[in-house]
Structures are given as structure tokens and as C-alpha cells.
Short mmCIF file of C-alpha atoms in Angstrom, two decimals:
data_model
loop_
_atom_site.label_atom_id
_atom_site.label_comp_id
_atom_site.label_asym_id
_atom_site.label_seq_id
_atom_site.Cartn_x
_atom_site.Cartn_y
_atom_site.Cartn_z
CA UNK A 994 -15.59 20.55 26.42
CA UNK A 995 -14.71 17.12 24.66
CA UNK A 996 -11.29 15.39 25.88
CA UNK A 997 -8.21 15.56 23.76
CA UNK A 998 -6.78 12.58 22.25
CA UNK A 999 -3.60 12.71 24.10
CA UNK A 1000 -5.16 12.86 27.37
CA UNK A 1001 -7.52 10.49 26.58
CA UNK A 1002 -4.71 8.08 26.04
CA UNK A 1003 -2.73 9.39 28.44
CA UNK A 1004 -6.20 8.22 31.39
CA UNK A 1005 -5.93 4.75 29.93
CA UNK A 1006 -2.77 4.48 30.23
CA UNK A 1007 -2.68 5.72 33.52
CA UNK A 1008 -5.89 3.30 34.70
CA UNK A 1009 -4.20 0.51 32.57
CA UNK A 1010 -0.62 0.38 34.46
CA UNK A 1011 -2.86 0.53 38.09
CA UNK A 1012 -4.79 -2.18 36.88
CA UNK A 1013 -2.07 -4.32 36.53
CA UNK A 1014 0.09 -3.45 39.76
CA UNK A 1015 -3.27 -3.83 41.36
CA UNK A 1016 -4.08 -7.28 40.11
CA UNK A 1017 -0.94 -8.59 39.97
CA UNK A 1018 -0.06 -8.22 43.17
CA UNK A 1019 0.47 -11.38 45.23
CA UNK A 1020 -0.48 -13.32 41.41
CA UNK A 1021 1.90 -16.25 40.32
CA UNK A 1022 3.88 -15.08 37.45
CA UNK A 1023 2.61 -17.72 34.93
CA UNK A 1024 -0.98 -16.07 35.89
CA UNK A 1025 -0.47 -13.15 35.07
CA UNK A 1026 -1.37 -12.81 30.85
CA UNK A 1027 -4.76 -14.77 31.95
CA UNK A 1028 -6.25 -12.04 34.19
CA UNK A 1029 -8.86 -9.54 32.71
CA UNK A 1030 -8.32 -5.76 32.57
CA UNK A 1031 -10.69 -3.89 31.77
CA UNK A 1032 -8.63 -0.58 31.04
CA UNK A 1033 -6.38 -2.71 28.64
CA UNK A 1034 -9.43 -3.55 26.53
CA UNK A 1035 -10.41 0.00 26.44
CA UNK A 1036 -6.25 1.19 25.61
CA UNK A 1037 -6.17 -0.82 22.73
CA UNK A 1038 -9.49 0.04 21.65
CA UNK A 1039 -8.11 3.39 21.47
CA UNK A 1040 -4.99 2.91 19.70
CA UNK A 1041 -7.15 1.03 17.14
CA UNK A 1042 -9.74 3.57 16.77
CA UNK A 1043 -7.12 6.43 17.04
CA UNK A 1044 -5.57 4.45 13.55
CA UNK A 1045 -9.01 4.57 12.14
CA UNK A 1046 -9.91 8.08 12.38
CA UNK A 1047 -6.21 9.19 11.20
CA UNK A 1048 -6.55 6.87 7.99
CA UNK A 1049 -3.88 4.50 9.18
CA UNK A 1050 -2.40 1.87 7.40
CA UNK A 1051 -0.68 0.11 9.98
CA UNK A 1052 -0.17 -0.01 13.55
CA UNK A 1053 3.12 -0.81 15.36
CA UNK A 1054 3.35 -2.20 18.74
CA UNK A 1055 7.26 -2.18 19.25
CA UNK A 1056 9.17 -3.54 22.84
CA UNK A 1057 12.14 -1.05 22.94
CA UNK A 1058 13.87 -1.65 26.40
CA UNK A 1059 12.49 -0.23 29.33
CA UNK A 1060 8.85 1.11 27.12
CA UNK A 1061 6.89 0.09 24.57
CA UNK A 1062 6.68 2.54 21.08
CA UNK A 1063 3.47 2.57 19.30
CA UNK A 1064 3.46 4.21 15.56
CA UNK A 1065 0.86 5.17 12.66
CA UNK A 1066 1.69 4.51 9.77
CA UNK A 1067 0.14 7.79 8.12
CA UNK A 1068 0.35 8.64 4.15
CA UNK A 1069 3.35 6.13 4.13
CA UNK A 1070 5.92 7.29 6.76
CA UNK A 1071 6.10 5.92 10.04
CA UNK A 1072 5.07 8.27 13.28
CA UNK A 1073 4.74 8.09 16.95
CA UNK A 1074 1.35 9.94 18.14
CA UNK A 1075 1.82 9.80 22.00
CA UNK A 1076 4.81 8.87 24.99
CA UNK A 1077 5.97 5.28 24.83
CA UNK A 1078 3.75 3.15 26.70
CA UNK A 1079 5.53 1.51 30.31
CA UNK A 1080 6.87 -2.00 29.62
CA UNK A 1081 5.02 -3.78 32.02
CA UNK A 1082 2.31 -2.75 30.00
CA UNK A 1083 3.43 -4.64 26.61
CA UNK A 1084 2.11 -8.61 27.74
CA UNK A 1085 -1.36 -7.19 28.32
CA UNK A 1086 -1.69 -5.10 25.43
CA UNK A 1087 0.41 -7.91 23.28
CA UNK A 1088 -1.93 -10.64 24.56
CA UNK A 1089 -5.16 -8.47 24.31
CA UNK A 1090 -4.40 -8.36 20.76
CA UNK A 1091 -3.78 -11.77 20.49
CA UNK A 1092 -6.90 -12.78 21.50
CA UNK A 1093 -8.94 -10.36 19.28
CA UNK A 1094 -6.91 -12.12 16.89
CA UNK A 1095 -8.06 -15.65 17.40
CA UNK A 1096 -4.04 -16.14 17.96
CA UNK A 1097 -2.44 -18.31 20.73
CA UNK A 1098 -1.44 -16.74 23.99
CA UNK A 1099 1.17 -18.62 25.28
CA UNK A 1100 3.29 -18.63 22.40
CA UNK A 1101 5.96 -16.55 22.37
CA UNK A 1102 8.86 -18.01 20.14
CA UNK A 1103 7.35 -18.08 17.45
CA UNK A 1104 5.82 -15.90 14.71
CA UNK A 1105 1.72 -15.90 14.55
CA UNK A 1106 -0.50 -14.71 12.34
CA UNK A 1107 -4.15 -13.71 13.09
CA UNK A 1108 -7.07 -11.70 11.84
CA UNK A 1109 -8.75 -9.13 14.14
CA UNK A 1110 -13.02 -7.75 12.86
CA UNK A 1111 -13.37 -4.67 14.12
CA UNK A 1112 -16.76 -2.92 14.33
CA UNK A 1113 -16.48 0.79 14.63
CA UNK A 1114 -18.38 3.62 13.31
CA UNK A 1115 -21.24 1.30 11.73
CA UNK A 1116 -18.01 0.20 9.30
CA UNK A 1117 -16.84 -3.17 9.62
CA UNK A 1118 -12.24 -3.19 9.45
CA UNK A 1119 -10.85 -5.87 8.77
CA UNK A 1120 -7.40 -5.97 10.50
CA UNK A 1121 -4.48 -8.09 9.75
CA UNK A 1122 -2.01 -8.88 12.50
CA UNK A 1123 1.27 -10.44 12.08
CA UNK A 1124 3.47 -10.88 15.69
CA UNK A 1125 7.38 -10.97 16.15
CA UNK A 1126 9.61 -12.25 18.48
CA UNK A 1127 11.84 -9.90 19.11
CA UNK A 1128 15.52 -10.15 21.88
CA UNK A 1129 13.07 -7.37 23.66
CA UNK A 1130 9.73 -8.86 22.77
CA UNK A 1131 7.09 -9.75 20.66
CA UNK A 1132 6.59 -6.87 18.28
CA UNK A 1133 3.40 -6.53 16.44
CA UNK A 1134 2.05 -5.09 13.12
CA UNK A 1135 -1.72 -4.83 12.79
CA UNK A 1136 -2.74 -3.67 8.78
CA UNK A 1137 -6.28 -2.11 8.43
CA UNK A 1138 -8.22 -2.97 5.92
CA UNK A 1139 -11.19 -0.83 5.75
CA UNK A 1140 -13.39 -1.93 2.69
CA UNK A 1141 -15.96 0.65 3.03
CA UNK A 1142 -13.48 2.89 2.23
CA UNK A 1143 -14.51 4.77 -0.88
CA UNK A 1144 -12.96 3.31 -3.76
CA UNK A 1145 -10.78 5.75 -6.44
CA UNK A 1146 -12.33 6.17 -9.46
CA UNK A 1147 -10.10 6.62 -12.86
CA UNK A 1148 -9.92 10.11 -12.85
CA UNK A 1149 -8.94 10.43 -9.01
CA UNK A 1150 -5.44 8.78 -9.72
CA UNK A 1151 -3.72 11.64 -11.07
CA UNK A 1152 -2.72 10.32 -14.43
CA UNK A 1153 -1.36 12.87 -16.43
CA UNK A 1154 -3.74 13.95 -19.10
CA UNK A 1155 -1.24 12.18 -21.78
CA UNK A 1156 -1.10 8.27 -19.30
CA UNK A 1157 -4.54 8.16 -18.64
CA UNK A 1158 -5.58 8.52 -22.39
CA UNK A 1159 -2.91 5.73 -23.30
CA UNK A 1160 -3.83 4.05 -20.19
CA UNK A 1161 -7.63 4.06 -20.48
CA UNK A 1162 -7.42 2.67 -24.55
CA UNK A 1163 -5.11 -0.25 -23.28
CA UNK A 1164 -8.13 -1.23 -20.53
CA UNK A 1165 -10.63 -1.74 -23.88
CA UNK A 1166 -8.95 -3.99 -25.61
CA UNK A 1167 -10.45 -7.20 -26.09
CA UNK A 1168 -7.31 -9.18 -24.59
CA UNK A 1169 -3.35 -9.17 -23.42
CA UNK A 1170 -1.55 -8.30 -20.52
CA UNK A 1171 -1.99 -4.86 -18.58
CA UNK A 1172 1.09 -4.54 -15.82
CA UNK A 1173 1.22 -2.42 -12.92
CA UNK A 1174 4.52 -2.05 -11.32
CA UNK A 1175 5.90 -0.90 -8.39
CA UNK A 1176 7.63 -1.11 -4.55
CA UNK A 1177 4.91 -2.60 -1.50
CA UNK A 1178 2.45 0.01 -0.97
CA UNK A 1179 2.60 1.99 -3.72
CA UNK A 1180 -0.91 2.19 -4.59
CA UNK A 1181 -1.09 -0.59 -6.98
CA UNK A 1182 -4.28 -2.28 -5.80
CA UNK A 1183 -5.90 0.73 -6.03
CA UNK A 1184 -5.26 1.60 -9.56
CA UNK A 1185 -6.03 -2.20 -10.46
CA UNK A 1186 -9.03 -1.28 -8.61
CA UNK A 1187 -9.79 1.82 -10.47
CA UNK A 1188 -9.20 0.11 -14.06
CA UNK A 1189 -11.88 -2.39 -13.37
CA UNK A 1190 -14.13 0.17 -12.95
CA UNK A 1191 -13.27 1.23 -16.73
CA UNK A 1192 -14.94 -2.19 -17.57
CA UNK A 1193 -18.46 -3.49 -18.41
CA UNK A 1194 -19.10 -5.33 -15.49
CA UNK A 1195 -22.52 -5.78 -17.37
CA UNK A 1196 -21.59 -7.26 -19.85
CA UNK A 1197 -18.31 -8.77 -19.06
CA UNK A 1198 -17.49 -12.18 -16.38
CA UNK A 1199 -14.55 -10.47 -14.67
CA UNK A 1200 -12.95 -12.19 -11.71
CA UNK A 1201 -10.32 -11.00 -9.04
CA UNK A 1202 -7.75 -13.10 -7.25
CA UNK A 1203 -6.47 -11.98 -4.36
CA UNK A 1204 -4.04 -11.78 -1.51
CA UNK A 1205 -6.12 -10.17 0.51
CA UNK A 1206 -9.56 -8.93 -0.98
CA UNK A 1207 -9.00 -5.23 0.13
CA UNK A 1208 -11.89 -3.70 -1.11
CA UNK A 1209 -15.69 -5.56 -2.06
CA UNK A 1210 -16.47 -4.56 -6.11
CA UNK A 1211 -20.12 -5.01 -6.95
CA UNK A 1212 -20.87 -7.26 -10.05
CA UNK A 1213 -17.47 -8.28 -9.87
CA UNK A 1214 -16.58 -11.97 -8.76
CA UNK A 1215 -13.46 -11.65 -5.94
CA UNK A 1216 -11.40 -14.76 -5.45
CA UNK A 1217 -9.43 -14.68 -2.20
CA UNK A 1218 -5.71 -16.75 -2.19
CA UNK A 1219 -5.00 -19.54 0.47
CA UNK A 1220 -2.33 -20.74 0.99
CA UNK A 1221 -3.28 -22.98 4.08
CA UNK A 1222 -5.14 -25.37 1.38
CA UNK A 1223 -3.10 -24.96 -1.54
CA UNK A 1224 -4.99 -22.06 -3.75
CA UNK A 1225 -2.42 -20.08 -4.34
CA UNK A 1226 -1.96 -17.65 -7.22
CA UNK A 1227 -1.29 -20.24 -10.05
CA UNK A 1228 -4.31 -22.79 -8.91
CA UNK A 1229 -6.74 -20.40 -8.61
CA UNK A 1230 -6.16 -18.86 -11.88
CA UNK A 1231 -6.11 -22.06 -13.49
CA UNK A 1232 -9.68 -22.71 -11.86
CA UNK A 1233 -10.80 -18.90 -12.75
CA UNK A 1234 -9.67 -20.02 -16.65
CA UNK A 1235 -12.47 -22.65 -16.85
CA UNK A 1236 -15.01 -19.81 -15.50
CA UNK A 1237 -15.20 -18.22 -18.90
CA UNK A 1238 -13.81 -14.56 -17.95
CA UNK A 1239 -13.24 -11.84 -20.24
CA UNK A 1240 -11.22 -10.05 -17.58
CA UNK A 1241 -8.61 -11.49 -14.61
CA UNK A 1242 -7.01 -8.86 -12.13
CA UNK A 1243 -4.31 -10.99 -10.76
CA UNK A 1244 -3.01 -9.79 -7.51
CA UNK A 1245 0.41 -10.30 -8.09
CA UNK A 1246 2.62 -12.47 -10.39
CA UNK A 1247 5.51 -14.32 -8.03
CA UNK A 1248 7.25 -16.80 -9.51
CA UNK A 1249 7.81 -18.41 -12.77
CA UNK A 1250 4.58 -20.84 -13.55
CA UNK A 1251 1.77 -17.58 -12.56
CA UNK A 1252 3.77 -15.87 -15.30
CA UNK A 1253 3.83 -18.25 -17.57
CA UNK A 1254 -0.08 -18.83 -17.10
CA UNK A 1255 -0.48 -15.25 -17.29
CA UNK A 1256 1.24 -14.79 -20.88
CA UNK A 1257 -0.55 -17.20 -21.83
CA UNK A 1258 -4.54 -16.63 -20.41
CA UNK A 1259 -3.62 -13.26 -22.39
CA UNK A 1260 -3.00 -14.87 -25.52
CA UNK A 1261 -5.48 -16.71 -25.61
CA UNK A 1262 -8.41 -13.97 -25.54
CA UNK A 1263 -8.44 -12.81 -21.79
CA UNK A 1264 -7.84 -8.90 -20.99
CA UNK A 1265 -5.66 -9.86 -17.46
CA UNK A 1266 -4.09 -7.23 -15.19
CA UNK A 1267 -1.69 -8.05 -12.44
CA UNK A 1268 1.29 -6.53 -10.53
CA UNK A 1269 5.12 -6.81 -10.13
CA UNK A 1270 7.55 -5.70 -7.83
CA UNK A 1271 9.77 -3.64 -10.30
CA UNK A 1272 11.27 -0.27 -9.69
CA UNK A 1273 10.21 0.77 -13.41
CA UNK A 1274 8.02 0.07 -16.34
CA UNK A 1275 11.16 -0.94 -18.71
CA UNK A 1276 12.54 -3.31 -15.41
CA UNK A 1277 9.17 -4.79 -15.44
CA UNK A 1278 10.09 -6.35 -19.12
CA UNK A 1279 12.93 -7.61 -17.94
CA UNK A 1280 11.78 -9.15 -14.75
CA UNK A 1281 9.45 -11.06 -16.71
CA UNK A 1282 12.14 -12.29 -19.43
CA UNK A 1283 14.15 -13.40 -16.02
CA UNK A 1284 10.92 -15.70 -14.78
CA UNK A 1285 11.48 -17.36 -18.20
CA UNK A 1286 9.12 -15.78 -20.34
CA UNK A 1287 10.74 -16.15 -23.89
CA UNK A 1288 10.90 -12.98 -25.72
CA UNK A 1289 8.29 -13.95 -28.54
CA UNK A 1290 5.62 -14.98 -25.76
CA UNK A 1291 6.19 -11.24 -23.68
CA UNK A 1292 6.00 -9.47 -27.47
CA UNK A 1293 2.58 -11.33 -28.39
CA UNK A 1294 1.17 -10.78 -24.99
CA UNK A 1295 1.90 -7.37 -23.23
CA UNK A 1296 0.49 -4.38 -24.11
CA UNK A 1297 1.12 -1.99 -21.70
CA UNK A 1298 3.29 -1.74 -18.43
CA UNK A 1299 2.63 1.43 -15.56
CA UNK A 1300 4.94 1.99 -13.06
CA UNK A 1301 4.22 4.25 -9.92
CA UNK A 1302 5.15 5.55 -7.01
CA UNK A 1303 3.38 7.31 -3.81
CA UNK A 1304 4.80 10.69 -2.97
CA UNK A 1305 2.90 12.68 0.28
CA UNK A 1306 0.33 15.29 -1.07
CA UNK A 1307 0.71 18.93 0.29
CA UNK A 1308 -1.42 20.01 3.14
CA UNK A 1309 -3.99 22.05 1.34
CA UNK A 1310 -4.41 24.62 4.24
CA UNK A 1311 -1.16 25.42 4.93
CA UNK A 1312 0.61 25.28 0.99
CA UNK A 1313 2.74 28.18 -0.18
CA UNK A 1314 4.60 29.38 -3.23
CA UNK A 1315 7.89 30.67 -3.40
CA UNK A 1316 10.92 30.71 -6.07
CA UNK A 1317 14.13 28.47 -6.09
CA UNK A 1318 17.33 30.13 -6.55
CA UNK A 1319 19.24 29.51 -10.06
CA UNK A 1320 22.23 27.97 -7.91
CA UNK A 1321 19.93 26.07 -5.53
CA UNK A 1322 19.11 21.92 -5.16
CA UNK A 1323 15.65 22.59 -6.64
CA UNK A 1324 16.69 24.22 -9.72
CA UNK A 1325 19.66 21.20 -10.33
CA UNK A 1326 16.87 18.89 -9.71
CA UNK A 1327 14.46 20.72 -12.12
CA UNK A 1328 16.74 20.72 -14.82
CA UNK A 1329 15.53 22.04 -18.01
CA UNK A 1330 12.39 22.32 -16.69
CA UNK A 1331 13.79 25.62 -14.56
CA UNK A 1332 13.77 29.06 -15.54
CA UNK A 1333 13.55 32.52 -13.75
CA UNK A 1334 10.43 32.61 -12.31
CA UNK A 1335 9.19 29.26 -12.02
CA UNK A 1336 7.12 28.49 -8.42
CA UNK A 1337 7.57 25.79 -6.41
CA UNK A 1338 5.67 24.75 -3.35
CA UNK A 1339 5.77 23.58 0.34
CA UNK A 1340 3.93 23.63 3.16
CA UNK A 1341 4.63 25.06 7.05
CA UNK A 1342 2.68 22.38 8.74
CA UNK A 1343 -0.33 23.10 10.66
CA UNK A 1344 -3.22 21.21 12.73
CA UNK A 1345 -5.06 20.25 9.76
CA UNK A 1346 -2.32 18.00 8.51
CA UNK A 1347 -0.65 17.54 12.38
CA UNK A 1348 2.30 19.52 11.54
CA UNK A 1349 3.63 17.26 8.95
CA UNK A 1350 2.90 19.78 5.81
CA UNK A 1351 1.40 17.17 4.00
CA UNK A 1352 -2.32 15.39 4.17
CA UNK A 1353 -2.74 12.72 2.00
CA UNK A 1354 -1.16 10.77 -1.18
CA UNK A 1355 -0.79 11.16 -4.85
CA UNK A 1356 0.96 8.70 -7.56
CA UNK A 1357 3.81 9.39 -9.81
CA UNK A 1358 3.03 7.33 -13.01
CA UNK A 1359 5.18 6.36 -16.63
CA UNK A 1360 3.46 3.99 -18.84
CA UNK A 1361 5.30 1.99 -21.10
CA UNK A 1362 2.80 0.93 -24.36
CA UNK A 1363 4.37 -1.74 -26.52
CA UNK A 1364 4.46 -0.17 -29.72
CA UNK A 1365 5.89 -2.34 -32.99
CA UNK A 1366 9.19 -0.68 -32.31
CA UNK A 1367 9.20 -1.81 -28.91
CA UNK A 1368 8.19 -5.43 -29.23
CA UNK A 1369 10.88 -5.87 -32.16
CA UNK A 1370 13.86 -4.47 -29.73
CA UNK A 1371 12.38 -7.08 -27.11
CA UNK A 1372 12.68 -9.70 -29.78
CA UNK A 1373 16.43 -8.41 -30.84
CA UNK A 1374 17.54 -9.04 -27.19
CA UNK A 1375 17.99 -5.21 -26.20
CA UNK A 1376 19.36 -3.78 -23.01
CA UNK A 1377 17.21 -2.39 -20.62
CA UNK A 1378 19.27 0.71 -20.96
CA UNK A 1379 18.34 0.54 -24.83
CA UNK A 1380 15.02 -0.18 -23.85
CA UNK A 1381 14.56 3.18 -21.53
CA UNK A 1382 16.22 5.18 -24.67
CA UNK A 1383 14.05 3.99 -27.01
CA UNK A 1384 10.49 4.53 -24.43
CA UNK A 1385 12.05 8.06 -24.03
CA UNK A 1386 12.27 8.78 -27.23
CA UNK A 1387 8.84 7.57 -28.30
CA UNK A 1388 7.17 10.00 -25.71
CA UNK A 1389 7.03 8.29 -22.60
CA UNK A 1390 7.20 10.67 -19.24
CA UNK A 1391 9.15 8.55 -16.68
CA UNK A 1392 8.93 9.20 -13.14
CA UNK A 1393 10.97 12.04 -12.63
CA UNK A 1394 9.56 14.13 -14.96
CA UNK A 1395 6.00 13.24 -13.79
CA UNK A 1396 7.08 13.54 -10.60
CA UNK A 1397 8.66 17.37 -11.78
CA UNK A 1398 5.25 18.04 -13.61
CA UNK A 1399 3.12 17.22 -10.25
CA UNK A 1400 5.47 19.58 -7.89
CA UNK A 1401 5.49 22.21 -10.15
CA UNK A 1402 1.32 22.41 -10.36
CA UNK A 1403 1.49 22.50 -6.48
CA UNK A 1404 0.32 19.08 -5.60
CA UNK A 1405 4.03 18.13 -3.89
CA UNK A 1406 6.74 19.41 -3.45
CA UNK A 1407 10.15 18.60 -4.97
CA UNK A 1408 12.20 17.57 -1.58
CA UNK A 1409 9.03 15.14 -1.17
CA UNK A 1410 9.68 13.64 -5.27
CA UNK A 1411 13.26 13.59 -4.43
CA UNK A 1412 12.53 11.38 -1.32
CA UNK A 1413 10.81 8.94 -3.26
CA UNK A 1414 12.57 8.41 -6.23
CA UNK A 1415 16.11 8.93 -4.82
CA UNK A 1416 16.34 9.17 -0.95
CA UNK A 1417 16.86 12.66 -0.94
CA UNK A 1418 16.89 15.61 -3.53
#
């Protein structure tokens, strides 16, 4: 009978924590981060590879007093998978790390960065690791990168049937600006990702910049950032303009001369995507006015902004139906959008989705298009209040009422859209 996780972990741990007493005994103290445990190498293995086969984002290697927490980052919330590890475990595991890293040891004061290659499964993970120091420690955050991850095509991201129309006629036109907005991890990349795809990669130079590469496109030419020789965002797509592209996906736009060289690679015949850090499509104009974009430059250039949102999808396994009550949270949420009889879902939790209720991730979506009426109110100085009037009126489904449309057809539920957009329901 194959060992459990847990007590898998649970062994190494145990073997770990001898190890050390064992070898340390007697050792000067300055020695001790120098000597070789073989259990250590074999714990954090384990945490690593436990990340992987969960579909982890990040790992979490927190000093908290007298243990040491580790948490998964799993469809975007933060959990602990096993008992906290004993303290006088944390230098060993920290400095394991740190040498998979290429990082240096015997710093402790400061902050380090470092990049970990980790072979498993025949898959290659690339693994970004950022250290801390913390009153109780160094804390460290490890990202996983797995490019051979399959990509999302279009029709994966859960557009509704109205957003990706809209969505996939902005991706073929010949040039302008394409926007994706939205908090850190909330799936932009992949829908960048997923747009290129739309393109004739045939036919058409397109080139990436990026900050990391997170995924490897074939016929596409990737550009990575670095910032420890001066290519950031702005140089390299000032380079990438002398390449003769027809498309740019620029990671992200972050300060005021990428946007301006954005605006203006679009106007000048180039179909460019890139991101912002905006809570909404209409926010996402005004961002951009902020950075100094002058009104008559954002008109000519944008054509389209999407803003989105991850919400946890319901565990498939263990989903049921039932009806909110006319006086209940749900039905004040749903708004117009209740009446007597209308189902909403959630799940019990089971061992297919660890007891969570949820397995997996979806997007809530609105996309803005910059119709005449819209790029005249941008020129007349309108509020962003204005703005959002105006979008709402001319069709567009914000996030709420995607968000509403999605837990209604069973694929979250409302508490879980009511997290997201507001904190709670």
C-alpha cells in the first residue's frame, strides 16, 4: 500500500530534526548551516514536489516563533497542508533553498533573490525565490513557474458569449492598443497568452516582453526584462520597434515613458497588448490619463480595455443546487437578477478538491470597447463615474453581473463572487 503524503512528510521530518541534533552535536555554532543533511535535501524536495502535484503557485516558508509554517498557495488562497515544521529546522531548510538558488548563505540581513531549476516528472519548473528577513527569521517565497503547463486557449477563458465576440474582433485589427486590467494574479498573462494565439503567427513578426517569460509560445519571439543591465520595459520595446513587429504583448505598462511609447507604437501601425494594475476597465482610462497620456493620444490609440478577476471554481464532484430565500444575502446580492425559483450553487467539500469545495479557477471579465461615443466623452474630460454610466448603458456587463451570470450557471458560487469583488457578500 503506497504511503500517504502526510506521513511521508511527517518521516522526513522526523529523520530531518535527528539529523541535525545528531550532527550538531559537539559542532561550533558558526558550523552549523555548512554541514550536509541528507534528510533536509529530501524534506524540501518534498515540499517542492508536494507544490507541484497540487498545482501550486507559491510556496511559503514562514519563521513563526517557536515553528516554522509552510503554505500552498492553491487556486489563489493561502493554506497550510501539514503541522508546522520545529524551528531548529528553519536554517537548514532556509539554507538548502538558498543554495538550490545560487543565493548566498551567510547573508541574513538582507533581502536575496535567486532562481531555483527543478527537474521533476520529465518537466523542467522554473522556480523563483525571493527571501525575507524577518524579527523571527528569514521568510521565504518560492513562485513556480511550470512552462510545460498547457497553455489556455481562447475559448477556455470563460468569456461570456457577448466579451469574447467583442474581444476576439478587437485582436484582428491591424493596429492600437488592447488593455488587460486587473489586481497581481488575476490571470492576466494568461489571457495575453490566449489572445496571441488568436494571431497569425505565420504570417505575422510578433514579439513578447517580459517580466518573467512564464510560458514558451512557438513561432513567437519572447523577450525577457532585465533589470540588472538596464532592459527594462521601455528599452526593450524601443529595441523590439526597430524589429518590424506587427504585434507587441507588453508585460506590463509601469510608469509614464512605457505608456507613452505604448500609445504611440499603437499609432503608428502596431496591434500591442499589455497590462495595468486597475481595479476596472473604466479606471484603466483613467490611470493612463494620470501617467500623462493626453486625452487625444488615449482616444486615437485604445481600442479596447478587459478587466478581470479570479474567483475559485466549484469542486465538480461535490457541487449542489439549492434555492436562496427572498429575504436572504444571496437574493440582495442577486438583485434583479432573483426571482422564485432561481438555483444557486455550492459545494460540501470532499477529497477530490481537499475539502475546500472548490478545484480550480475561472475569470470574471467586462470589456470596455471604445466606441465614438466613448472616445468623445474621453476628449470632453468626463468623470470616471460618467464614464461607467455611459459603458453601462452601451451594453457593457461589468463584473458583478458577470460574476452573477457565472454563479448562477453553476460554475461558482455567489459567497465566492462576493469575496472577490467586495470582501464578503
Amino acid at each position: 500500500m503506497p504511503i500517504a503524503e502526510s506521513d511521508v512528510f511527517t518521516l522526513l521530518v522526523s529523520k530531518t530534526v535527528q539529523s541535525i541534533r545528531h550532527q550538531s552535536r559537539g559542532a561550533p555554532a558558526d558550523s552549523l548551516q555548512q554541514m550536509k543533511h541528507v534528510p533536509i535535501i529530501e524534506l524540501v524536495n518534498e515540499v517542492i514536489e508536494e507544490a507541484i502535484r497540487c498545482n501550486a503557485s507559491d510556496i511559503h516558508v514562514e519563521p513563526d516563533g517557536e515553528v516554522v509554517r509552510l503554505r500552498f498557495r492553491v487556486d489563489g488562497m493561502l493554506c497550510e497542508r501539514h503541522e508546522p515544521l520545529p524551528q531548529e529546522v528553519h536554517a537548514f531548510f532556509v539554507s538548502r533553498l538558498k543554495i538550490m538558488g545560487g543565493m548566498d548563505i551567510a547573508e541574513h540581513r538582507l533581502p536575496q533573490d535567486g532562481r531555483i531549476l527543478y527537474a521533476y516528472g520529465g518537466e523542467e519548473v522554473d522556480i523563483r525565490m525571493s527571501t525575507l528577513p524577518l524579527l523571527t527569521g528569514e521568510k521565504v517565497v518560492l513562485r513556480l513557474l511550470n512552462d510545460k503547463r498547457r497553455l489556455l486557449q481562447f475559448s477556455e477563458l470563460d468569456f461570456s458569449p457577448q466579451n469574447a465576440q467583442a474581444f476576439q474582433r478587437l485582436c484582428k485589427m491591424p493596429s492600437g492598443l488592447i488593455l488587460v486590467t486587473g489586481q497581481v494574479n488575476s490571470g492576466k498573462t494568461t489571457t495575453l497568452y490566449a489572445a496571441l494565439q488568436l494571431l497569425d503567427a505565420e504570417k505575422r513578426n510578433i514579439v513578447t516582453l517580459e517580466d518573467p517569460v512564464e510560458y514558451r509560445l512557438r513561432g513567437i519571439n519572447q523577450l525577457q526584462v532585465n533589470p540588472k543591465v538596464q532592459l527594462d520595459f521601455a528599452r526593450g520595446l524601443r529595441a523590439v520597434l526597430r524589429q518590424d513587429p506587427n504585434a507587441i504583448m507588453l508585460g506590463e505598462i509601469r510608469d509614464e515613458e512605457t505608456a507613452e511609447m505604448a500609445v504611440r507604437a499603437a499609432l503608428t501601425g502596431h496591434l500591442l497588448f499589455s497590462t495595468l494594475h486597475t481595479g476596472s476597465a473604466v479606471g484603466a482610462v483613467f490611470r493612463l490619463l494620470e501617467m500623462g497620456i493626453a486625452p487625444y493620444l488615449f482616444s486615437a490609440a485604445v481600442l479596447g480595455i478587459a478587466a478581470q478577476r479570479l474567483v475559485r471554481r466549484l469542486c465538480p464532484h461535490c457541487r449542489e443546487a439549492y434555492l436562496p430565500a427572498a429575504d436572504s444575502r444571496e437574493a440582495a446580492f442577486l438583485g434583479d437578477c432573483y426571482h422564485a425559483g432561481v438555483k444557486l450553487y455550492r459545494s460540501r467539500g470532499c477529497a477530490a478538491c481537499h475539502h475546500t469545495g472548490y478545484r480550480g479557477r475561472l475569470a470574471l471579465q467586462e470589456l470596455l470597447v471604445m466606441d465614438e461615443e466613448l472616445r468623445q466623452a474621453v476628449l470632453a474630460g468626463s468623470t470616471e463615474e460618467q464614464l461607467q454610466a455611459m459603458a453601462g448603458e452601451g451594453g457593457m456587463v461589468d463584473l458583478r453581473q458577470d460574476g452573477i451570470a457565472k454563479a448562477v450557471a453553476g460554475k461558482t458560487s455567489l459567497a465566492e463572487v462576493g469575496r472577490v469583488l467586495y470582501g464578503e457578500l
